[in-house]
Short mmCIF file of C-alpha atoms in Angstrom, two decimals:
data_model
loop_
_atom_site.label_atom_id
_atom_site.label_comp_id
_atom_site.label_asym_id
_atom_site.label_seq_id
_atom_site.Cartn_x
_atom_site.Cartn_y
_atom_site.Cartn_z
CA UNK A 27 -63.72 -34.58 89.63
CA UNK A 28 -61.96 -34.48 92.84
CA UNK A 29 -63.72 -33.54 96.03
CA UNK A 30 -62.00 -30.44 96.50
CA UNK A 31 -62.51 -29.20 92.60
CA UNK A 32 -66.58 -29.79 93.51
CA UNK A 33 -66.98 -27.28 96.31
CA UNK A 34 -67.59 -23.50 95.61
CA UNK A 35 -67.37 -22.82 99.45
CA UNK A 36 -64.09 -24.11 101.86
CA UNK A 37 -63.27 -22.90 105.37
CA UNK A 38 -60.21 -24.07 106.46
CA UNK A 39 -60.16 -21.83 109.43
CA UNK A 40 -57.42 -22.28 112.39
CA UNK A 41 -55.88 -25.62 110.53
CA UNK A 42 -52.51 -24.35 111.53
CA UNK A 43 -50.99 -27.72 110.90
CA UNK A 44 -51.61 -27.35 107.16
CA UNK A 45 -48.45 -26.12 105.18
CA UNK A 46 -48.25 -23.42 103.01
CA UNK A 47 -47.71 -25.99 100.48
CA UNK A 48 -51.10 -28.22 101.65
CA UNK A 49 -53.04 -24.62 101.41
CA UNK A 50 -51.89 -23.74 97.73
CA UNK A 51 -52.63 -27.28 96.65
CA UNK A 52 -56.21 -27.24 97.86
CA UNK A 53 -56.85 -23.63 96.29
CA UNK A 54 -55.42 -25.31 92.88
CA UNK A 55 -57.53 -28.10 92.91
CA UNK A 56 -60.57 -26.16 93.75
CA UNK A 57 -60.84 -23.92 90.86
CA UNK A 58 -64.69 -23.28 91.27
CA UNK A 59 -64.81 -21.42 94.53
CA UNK A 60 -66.81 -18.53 95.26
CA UNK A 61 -65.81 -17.86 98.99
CA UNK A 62 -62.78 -19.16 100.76
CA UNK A 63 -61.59 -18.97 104.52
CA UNK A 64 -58.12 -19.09 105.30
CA UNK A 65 -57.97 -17.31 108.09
CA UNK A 66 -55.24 -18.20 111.12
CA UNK A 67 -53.48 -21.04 109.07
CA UNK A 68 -50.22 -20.55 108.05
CA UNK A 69 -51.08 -18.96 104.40
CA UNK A 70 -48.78 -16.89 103.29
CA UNK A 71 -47.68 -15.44 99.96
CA UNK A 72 -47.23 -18.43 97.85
CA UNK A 73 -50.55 -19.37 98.79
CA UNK A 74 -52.12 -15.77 98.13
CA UNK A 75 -50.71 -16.29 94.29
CA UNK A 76 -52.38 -19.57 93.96
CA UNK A 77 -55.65 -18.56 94.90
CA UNK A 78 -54.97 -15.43 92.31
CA UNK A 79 -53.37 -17.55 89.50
CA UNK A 80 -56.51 -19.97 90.00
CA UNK A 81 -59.80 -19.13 91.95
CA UNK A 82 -61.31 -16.29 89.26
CA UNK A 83 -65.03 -16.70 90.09
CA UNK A 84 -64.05 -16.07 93.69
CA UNK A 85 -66.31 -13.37 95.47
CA UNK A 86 -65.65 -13.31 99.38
CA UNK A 87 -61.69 -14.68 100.74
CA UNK A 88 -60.54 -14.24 104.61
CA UNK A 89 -56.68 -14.22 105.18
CA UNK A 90 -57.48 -12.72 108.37
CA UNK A 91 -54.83 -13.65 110.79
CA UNK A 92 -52.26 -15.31 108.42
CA UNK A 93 -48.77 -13.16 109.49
CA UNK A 94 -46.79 -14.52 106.30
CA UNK A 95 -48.90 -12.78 104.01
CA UNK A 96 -47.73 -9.37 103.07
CA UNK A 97 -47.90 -7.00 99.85
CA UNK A 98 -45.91 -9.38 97.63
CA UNK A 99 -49.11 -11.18 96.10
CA UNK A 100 -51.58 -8.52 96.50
CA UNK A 101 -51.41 -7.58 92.83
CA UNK A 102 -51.98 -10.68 91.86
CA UNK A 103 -54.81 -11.38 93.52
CA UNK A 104 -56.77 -8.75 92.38
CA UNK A 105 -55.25 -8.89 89.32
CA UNK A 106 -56.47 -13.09 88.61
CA UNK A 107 -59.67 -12.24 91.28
CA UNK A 108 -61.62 -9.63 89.60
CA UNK A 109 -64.86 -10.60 91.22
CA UNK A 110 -63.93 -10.43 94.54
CA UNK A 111 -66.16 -8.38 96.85
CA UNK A 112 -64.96 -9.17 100.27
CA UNK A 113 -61.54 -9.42 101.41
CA UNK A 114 -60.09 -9.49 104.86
CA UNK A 115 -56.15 -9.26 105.82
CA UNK A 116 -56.73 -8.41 109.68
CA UNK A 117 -53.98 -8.91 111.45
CA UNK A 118 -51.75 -9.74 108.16
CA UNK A 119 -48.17 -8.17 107.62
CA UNK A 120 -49.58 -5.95 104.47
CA UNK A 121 -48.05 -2.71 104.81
CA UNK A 122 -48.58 -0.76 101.20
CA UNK A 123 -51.42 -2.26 100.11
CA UNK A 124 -49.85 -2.82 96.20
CA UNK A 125 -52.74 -2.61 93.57
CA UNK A 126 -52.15 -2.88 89.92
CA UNK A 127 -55.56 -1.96 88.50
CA UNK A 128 -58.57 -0.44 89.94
CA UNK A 129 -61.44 -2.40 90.98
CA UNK A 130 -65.42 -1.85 90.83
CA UNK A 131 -66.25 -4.80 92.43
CA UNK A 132 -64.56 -5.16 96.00
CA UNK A 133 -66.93 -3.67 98.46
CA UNK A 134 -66.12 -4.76 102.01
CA UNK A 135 -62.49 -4.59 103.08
CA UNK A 136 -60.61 -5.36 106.25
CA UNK A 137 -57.06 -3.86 107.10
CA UNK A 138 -57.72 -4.25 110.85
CA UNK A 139 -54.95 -4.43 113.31
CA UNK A 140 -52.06 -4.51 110.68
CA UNK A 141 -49.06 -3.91 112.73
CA UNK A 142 -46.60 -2.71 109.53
CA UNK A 143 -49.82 -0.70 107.54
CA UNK A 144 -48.65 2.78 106.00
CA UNK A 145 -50.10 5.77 105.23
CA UNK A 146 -49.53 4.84 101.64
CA UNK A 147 -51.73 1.49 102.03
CA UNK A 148 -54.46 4.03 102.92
CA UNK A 149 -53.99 6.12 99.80
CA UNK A 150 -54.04 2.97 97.49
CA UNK A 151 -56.96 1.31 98.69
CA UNK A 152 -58.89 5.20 98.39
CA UNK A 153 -57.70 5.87 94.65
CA UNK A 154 -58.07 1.50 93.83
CA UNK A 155 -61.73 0.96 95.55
CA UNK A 156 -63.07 4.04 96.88
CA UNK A 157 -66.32 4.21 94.40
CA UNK A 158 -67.39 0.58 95.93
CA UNK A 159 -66.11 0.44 99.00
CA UNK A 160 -69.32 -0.10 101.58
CA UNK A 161 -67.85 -1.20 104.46
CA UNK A 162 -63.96 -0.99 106.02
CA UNK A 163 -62.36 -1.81 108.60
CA UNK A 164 -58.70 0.28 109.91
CA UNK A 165 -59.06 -0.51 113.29
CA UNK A 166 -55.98 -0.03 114.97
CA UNK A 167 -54.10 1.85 111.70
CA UNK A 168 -51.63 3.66 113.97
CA UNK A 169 -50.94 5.17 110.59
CA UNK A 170 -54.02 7.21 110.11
CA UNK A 171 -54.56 10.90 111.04
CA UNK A 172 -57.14 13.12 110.34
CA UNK A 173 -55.54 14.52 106.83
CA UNK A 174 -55.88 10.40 105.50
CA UNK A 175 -59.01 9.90 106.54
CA UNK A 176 -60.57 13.20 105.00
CA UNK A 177 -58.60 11.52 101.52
CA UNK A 178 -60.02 8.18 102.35
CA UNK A 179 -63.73 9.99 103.25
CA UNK A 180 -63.46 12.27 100.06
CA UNK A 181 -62.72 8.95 97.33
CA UNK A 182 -65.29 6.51 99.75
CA UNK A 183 -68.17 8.69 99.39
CA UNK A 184 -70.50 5.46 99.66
CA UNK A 185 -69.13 3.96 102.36
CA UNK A 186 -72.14 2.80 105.19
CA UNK A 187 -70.03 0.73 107.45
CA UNK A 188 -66.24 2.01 108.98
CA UNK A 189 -64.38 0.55 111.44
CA UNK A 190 -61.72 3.10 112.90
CA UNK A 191 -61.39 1.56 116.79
CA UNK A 192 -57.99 2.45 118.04
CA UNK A 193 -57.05 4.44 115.44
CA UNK A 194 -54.99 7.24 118.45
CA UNK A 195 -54.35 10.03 115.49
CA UNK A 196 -57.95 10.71 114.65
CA UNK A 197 -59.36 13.90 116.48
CA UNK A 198 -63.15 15.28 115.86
CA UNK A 199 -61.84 17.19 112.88
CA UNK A 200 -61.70 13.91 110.96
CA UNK A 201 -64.84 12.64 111.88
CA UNK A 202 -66.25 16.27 110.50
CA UNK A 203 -64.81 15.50 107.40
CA UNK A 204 -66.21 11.39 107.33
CA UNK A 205 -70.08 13.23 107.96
CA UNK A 206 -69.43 15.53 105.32
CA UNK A 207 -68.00 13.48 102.53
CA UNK A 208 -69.98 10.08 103.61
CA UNK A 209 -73.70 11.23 103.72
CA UNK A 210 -74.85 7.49 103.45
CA UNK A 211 -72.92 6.24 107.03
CA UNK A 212 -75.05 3.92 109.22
CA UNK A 213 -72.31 2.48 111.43
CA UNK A 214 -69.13 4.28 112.89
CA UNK A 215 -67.00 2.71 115.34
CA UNK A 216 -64.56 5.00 117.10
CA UNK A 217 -63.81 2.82 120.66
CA UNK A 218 -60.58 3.74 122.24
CA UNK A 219 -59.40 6.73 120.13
CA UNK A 220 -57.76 8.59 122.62
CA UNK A 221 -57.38 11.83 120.54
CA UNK A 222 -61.06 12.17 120.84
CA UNK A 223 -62.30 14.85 123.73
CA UNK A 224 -65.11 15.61 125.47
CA UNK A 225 -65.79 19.14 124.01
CA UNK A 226 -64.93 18.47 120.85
CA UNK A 227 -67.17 15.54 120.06
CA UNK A 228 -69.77 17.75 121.16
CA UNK A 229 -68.97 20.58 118.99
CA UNK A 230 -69.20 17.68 115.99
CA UNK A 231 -72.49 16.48 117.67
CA UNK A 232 -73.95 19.82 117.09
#
């Protein structure tokens, strides 16, 4: 066997030389992985359909950074990936977050800092992963408001982890809803909302 179809771990991290062609021929090759990093190369969706055509044992995948991928593959992916339990498209060009089937198994996602995300991506991912979801990340979603996260809290009832920095339409009223709906939160990040005032984060505090 080849080196590449040995390995059940490959980082490939900031390679930006490699072409999207390079990328989908190492994911072929490597049919055994179980976690895969191809985060700031220049992935994009040709690659995200190799890893889905090929990787199915596949459990954590970073894409973080990769600005050719959008929703084109996405069904794929979790379509070929069904074990997958982490996935991060930070700073990707997803915008609807397309899902085929639900999944049981994906528990920690990342969405952060997708300039094109809609409300609709925030919908899909709720009704897709909601009852595994334990940790997600929408920092800087200019598209949520308090009315998508009470949706989002309300269908991610076990989330313990949630990123929401940035996010400039969330008020106190939707961080009411998140402490009613998630009663197993540990970690809330809410730097730089600006909606967020002084008197009402202390009528949520109390």
């Amino acid at each position: 066997r080849s080196v590449a179809g040995r390995l059940t771990t490959l980082s490939l991290s900031g390679c930006r030389a490699l072409s999207p062609a390079a990328l989908a021929s190492l994911v072929n090759a490597a049919r055994d992985l179980r976690s895969l990093d191809l985060s700031h190369t220049a992935a994009n969706d040709v690659v995200v359909e190799a890893v889905g055509g090929r990787l199915g044992s596949l459990r954590c995948c970073s894409l973080r950074g990769c600005a050719g991928i959008g929703d084109a593959a996405l069904p794929l992916l979790f379509l070929g990936c069904a074990r997958l339990e982490a996935l991060d498209l930070g700073h990707s060009a997803v915008e609807i977050f397309p899902v085929s089937h639900s999944s049981q198994s994906l528990r920690k996602l990342a969405l952060c800092h997708c300039p094109n995300l809609r409300a609709e991506a925030i919908t899909s991912l709720a009704e897709n992963f909601g009852e595994s979801l334990v940790q997600l990340s929408l920092a800087g979603a200019g598209c949520l408001d308090d009315s998508g996260l009470l949706a989002l809290a309300v269908s991610c009832a076990r989330l313990q982890r949630l990123q929401l920095s940035h996010c400039d339409g969330l008020t106190e009223r939707g961080v009411f809803y998140l402490g009613m709906q998630c009663a197993g939160l540990l970690e809330l990040r809410l730097c730089g909302c600006l909606g967020m005032r002084d008197d009402e984060v202390a009528q949520t505090a109390a």
